[in-house]
Structure formats: C-alpha cells, structure tokens
Coordinates of C-alpha atoms in Angstrom, one line a residue:
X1 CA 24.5 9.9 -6.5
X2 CA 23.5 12.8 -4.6
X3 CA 20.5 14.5 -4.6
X4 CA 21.5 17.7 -2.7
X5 CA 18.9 20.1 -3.7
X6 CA 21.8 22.8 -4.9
X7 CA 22.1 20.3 -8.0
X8 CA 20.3 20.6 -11.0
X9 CA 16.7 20.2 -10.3
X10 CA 15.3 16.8 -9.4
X11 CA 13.5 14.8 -12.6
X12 CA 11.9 12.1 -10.4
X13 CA 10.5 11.8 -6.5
X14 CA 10.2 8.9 -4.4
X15 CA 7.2 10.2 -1.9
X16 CA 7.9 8.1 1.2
X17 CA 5.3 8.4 4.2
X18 CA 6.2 7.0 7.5
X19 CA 5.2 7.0 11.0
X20 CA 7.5 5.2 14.3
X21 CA 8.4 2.2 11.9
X22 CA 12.2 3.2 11.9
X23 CA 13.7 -0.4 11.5
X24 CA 11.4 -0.9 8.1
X25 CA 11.9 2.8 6.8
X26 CA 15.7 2.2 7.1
X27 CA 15.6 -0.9 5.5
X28 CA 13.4 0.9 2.6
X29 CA 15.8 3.4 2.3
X30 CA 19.4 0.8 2.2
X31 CA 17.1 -0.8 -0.9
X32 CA 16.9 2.7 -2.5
X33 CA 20.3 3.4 -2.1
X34 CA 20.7 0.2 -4.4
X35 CA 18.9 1.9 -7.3
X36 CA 19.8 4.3 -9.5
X37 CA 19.3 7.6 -7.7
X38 CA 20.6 9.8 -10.5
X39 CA 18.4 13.3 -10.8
X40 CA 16.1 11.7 -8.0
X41 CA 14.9 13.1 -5.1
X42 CA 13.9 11.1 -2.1
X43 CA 11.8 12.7 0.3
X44 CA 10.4 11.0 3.8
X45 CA 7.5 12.4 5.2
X46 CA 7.5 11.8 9.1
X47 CA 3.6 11.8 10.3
X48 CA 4.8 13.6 13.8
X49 CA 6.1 10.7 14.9
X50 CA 6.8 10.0 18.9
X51 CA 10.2 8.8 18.1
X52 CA 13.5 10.9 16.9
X53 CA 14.6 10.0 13.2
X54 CA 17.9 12.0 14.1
X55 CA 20.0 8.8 13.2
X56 CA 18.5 8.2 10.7
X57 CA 19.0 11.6 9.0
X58 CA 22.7 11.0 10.2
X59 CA 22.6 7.7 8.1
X60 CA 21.1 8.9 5.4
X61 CA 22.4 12.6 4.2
X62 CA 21.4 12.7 0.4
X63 CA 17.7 12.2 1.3
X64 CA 15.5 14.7 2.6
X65 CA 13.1 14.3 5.9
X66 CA 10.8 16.4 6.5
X67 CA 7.8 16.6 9.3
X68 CA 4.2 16.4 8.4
X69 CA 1.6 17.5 11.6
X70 CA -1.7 16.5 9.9
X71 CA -2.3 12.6 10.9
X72 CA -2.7 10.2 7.8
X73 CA -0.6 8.8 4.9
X74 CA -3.0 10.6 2.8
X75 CA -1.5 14.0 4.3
X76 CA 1.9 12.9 4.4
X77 CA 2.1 12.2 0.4
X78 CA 0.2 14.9 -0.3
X79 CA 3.2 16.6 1.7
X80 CA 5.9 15.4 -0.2
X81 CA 4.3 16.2 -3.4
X82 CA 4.4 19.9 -2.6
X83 CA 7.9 19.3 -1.2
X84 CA 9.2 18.9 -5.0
X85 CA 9.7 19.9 -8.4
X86 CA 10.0 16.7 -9.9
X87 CA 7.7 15.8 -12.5
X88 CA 7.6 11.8 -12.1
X89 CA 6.5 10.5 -8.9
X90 CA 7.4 7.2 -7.0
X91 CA 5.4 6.4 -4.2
X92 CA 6.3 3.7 -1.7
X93 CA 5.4 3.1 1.7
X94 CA 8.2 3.2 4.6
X95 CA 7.6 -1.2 5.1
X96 CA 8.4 -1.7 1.5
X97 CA 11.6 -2.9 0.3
X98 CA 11.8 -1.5 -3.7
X99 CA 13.9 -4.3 -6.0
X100 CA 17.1 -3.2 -7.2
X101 CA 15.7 -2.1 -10.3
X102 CA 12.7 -0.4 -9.1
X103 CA 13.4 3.6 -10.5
X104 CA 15.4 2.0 -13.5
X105 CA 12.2 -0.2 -14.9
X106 CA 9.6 2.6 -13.3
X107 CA 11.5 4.9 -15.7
X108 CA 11.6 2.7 -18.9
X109 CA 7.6 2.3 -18.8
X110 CA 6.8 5.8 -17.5
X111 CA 5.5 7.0 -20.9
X112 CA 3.0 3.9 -21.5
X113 CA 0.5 5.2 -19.3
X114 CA -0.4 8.2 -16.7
X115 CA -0.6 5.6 -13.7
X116 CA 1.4 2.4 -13.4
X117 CA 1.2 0.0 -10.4
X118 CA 3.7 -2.6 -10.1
X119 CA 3.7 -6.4 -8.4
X120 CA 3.7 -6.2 -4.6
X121 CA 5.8 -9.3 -3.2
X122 CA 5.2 -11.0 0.5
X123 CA 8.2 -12.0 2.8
X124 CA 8.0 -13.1 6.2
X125 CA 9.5 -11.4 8.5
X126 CA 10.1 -14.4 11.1
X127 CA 11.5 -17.7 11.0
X128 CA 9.1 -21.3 9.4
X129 CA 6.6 -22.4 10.0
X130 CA 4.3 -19.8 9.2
X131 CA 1.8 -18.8 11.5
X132 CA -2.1 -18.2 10.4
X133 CA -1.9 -15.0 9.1
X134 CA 1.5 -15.4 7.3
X135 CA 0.2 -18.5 6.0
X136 CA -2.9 -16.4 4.6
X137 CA -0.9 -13.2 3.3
X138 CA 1.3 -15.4 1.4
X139 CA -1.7 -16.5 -0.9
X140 CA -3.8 -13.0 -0.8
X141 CA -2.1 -10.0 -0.2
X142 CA -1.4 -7.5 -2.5
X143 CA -2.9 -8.8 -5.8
X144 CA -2.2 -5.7 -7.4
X145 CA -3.0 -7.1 -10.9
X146 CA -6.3 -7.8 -10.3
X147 CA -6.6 -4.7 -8.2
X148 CA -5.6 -3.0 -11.5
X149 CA -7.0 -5.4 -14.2
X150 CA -10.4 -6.2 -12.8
X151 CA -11.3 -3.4 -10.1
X152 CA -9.6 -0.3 -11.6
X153 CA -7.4 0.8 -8.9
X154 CA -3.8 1.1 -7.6
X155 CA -2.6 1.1 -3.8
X156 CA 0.3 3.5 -3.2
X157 CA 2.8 1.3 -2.1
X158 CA 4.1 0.5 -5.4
X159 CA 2.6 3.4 -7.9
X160 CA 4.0 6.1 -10.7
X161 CA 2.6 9.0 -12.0
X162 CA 3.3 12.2 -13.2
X163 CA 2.8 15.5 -11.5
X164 CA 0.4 17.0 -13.9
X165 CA -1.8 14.1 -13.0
X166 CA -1.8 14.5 -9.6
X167 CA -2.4 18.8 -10.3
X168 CA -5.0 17.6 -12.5
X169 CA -6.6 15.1 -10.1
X170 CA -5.6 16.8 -6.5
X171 CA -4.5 15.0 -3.6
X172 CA -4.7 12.2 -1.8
X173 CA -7.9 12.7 0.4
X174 CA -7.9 11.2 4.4
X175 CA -10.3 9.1 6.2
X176 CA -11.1 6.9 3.1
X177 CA -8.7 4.1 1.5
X178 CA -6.8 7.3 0.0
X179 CA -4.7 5.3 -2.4
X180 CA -8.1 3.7 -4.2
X181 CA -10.2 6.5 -3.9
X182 CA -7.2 8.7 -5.7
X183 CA -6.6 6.1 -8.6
X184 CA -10.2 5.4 -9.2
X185 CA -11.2 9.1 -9.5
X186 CA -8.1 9.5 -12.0
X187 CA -9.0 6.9 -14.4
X188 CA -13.0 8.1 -14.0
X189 CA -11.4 11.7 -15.1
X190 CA -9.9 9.2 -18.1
X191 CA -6.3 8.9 -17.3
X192 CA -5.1 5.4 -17.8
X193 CA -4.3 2.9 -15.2
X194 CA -2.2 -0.5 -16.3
X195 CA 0.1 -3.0 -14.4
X196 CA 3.5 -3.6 -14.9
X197 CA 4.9 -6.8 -13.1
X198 CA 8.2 -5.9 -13.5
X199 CA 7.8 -2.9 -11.4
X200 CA 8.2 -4.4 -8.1
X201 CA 8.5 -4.2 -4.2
X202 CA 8.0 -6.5 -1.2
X203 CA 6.2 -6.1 1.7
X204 CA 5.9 -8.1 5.1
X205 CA 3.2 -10.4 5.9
X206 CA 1.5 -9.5 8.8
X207 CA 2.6 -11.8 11.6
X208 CA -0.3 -13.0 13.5
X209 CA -4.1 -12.6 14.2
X210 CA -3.9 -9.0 15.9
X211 CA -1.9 -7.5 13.4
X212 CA -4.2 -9.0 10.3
X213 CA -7.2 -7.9 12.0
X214 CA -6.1 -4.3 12.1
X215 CA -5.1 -4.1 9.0
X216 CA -8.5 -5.8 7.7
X217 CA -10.7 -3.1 10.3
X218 CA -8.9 -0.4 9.2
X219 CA -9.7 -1.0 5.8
X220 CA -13.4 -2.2 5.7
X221 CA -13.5 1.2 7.4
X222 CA -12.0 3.0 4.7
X223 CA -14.6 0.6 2.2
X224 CA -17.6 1.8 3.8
X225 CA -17.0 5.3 3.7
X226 CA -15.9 4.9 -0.2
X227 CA -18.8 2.5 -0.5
X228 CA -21.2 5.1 0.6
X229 CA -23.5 5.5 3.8
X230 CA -27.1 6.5 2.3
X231 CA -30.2 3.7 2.9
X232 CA -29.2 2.0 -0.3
X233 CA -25.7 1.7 -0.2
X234 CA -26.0 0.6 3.6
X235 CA -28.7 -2.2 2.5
X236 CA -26.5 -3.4 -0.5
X237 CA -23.1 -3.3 2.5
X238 CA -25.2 -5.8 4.6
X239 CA -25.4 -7.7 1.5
X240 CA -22.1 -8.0 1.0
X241 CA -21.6 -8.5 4.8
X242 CA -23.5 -11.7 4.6
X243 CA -21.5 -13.5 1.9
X244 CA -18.5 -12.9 3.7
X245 CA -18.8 -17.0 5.1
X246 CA -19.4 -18.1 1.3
X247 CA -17.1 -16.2 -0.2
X248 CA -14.4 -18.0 2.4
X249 CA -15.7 -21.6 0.7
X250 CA -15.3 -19.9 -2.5
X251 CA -11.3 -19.4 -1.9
X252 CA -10.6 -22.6 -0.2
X253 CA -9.8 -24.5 -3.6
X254 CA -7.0 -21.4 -4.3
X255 CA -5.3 -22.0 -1.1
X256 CA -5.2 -25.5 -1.5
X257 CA -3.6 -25.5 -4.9
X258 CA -1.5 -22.5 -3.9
X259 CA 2.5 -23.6 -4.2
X260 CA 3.2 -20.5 -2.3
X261 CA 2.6 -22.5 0.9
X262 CA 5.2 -24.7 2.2
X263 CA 3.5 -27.6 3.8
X264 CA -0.2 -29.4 5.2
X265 CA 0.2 -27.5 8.3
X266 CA 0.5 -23.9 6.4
X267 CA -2.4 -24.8 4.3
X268 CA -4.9 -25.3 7.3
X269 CA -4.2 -22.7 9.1
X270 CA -4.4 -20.3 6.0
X271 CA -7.6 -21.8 5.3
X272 CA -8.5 -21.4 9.2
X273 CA -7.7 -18.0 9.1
X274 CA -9.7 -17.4 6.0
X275 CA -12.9 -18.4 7.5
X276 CA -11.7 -16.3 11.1
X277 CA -11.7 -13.1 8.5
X278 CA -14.3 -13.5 6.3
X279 CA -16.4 -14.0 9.6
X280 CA -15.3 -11.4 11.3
X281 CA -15.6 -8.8 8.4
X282 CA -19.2 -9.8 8.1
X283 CA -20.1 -9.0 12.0
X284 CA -18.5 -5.7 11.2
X285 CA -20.0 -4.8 8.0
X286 CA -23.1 -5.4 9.6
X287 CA -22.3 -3.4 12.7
X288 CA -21.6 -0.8 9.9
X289 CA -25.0 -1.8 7.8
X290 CA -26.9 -0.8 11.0
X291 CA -25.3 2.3 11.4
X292 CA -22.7 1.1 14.4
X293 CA -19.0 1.6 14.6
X294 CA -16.4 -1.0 14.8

C-alpha cells in the first residue's frame, strides 16, 4: 500500500538507520514490502553515506530516504523520529530481514506494554561449514530474552514503542550502547519492558574473526562508558575483565549441547572462538581499567 505522505497521516513508523550497507538495506526493505504496510510510514535514515542510494530510491518509491549529517545510529533514529507523525514506532536496523508478519504481530501486542523487544534470529550469510565466528553467533547472538528478562534492556534492532515514550524519555544518546542506555533509562522512569518471541527478525552472523572482533570492541566500548569511569567503577571493570577466561569455561557445556550447530567441527571452533573473545575482551577491559584506549 502506499505510504505517500499526501495520504491520510501515518499511524505507525518503521525508523530504519543505515550507513554504505546497500545490498542488506535493500534486502530489509524487499522483507518490508512483504508486510502489511497499510497507514505505515517507512523512513531510512542514510548516516552521510560515501555511496549514492539513488537506485535504491528508484526501487523503492513508497518509502522515504532521507540524509542524516551527525555520525551514529543513535543520531540517525533520533532523525527519523522527528521525521514523523506516527505514534507507534518500529525500529530495525538496515542488516535485518523483518518476518512476514513483523508490523502485523508488532501491532496485535502494541497495547501490552510501552516497550516490546522481539526474537532476533541468526542466518549465515555464506555457504557450510561454518567458520569460528559463525559457528559462535549461532549459539550467542542476540539473546534478546534474556537481554529483556534478566538484564532489563532492549537492542533497537527489533523494538516498539510509542512516541509519547520516546517524548517522555528523549532520544537516543551517541557514543554509549544507545539502544541499552535508552531502554534501561525508560523502564528506570517505570515504563514497562517485556519480550514477545513472536515479534521477530534475523540478522547475519558475523562471518569471521575481524568482523566479530569489531563488533565485540565497539561494544565493550560502549559498556565502559555506560558502566562508568570513576575509581570504583574502573576497579569493579578490571574485575570483570579478569573473569572473562572463566566465564569462557563457564559456556563451554551450552555450546556443546547446543543443536543449533551442525557438526564436531562447528562445535570446536565455536568453543575456540569463545575462549579467543573472552580473552581478548579481558586484555581490553583492562587496557580500559587502567585508563588506556583500545
């Protein structure tokens, strides 16, 4: 259906930041063609990216682009929320690929709380066997019910709220995990949080060792700044730092009895890749501990 903006005015967002990913933000938006886009407004937010998205615009007429200059996903939401009316917002990131049924099921349980985060899927983007870090992103990534159920916060890649939370609450802030920081300080201003795992999307496992270290950096970057950086909170980061190792012995057993791995080869080099991370996140949380960068 289309959402030109001279029809009636839009009762639900999707919020869709992106930057020079234009084969996964097409892909993204071919899945959202598949829902139901009825009063829906879909609204990319290009971070300045280096690359055209003329074609794309071509390809995709009933959904507005529009550019964001301020760097960060954080800006680029917090963009497409001033960029619309609509009073329920769906945010997804450009590499996710929303089930058919995503705005349909994100509609029927909009009213049971002020947040809702839904199930994040993995897929592999390349053919078996599984490397290391495909092999370890089948088993750990994305656990957004225990991100929800046990830690009390959402990532943005699969979330719904209303915009009088998000007035309520403000926006997204940069330079810190934004989606955790925003979602934790909603529910401690006592808006509820739950998890609904039929609200779903997938996402793609990060394909090797370079690519799963920069995504783990980036975010024990964005930890330690939400973590805090006073004596104490630097003391108690070194801490944690130094479990790191244990904690990898600690998650052995659940990749061993995993069933999302496909064979004695996958297994080791998930649990190979486990102890590579958990060692390399403590060197860097103690770089961090001692007041060094990483």
């Amino acid at each position: 259906m289309s959402t030109d903006p001279t029809d009636a005015a839009p009762i639900d967002a999707v919020i869709i930041p992106h930057y020079n990913d234009l084969p996964r933000l097409e892909r993204c938006l071919l899945a959202l063609r598949e829902n139901d886009l009825t009063a829906t407004e879909v609204i990319v937010v290009d971070n300045n990216s280096p690359v055209s998205l003329e074609a794309i615009r071509q390809s995709f007429p009933e959904m507005r682009f529009v550019t964001e200059h301020q760097k960060g996903a954080a800006h680029a939401r917090n963009r497409g929320v001033a960029e619309t009316t609509a009073q329920r917002l769906f945010f997804i990131d450009a590499d996710c690929v929303p089930a058919p049924d995503w705005l349909t099921v994100g509609r029927q349980v909009a009213d049971q709380a002020d947040l809702i985060g839904g199930r994040v899927d993995v897929f592999d983007e390349t053919p078996s066997p599984r490397s290391g870090a495909e092999a370890f992103e089948a088993v750990f990534a994305f656990n957004f019910r225990r991100y929800i159920e046990v830690q009390g916060f959402s990532g943005a890649g699969n979330l719904l709220t209303r915009r009088d939370v998000f007035d309520a609450i403000g926006g997204f802030i940069n330079g810190v995990s934004e989606d955790r920081e925003w979602t934790m300080r909603a529910v401690a201003r006592g808006y509820n949080l739950i998890y609904r795992d039929d609200f779903r999307v997938s996402h793609p496992s990060r394909q090797d060792w370079p690519a799963l270290k920069a995504k783990w950096r980036r975010t024990t970057q964005e930890a330690y700044l939400l973590h805090g950086t006073n004596p104490g909170a630097r003391l108690r980061w070194a801490i944690r730092g130094l479990a790191m190792p244990a904690s990898a012995i600690v998650h052995t057993p659940k990749v061993i009895s995993s069933d999302k791995l496909a064979s004695a080869g996958e297994t080791w080099r998930a649990i190979s890749t486990l102890f590579r991370l958990r060692c390399q996140r403590m060197i860097w949380m103690l770089h961090q501990a001692t007041g060094g960068n990483i």
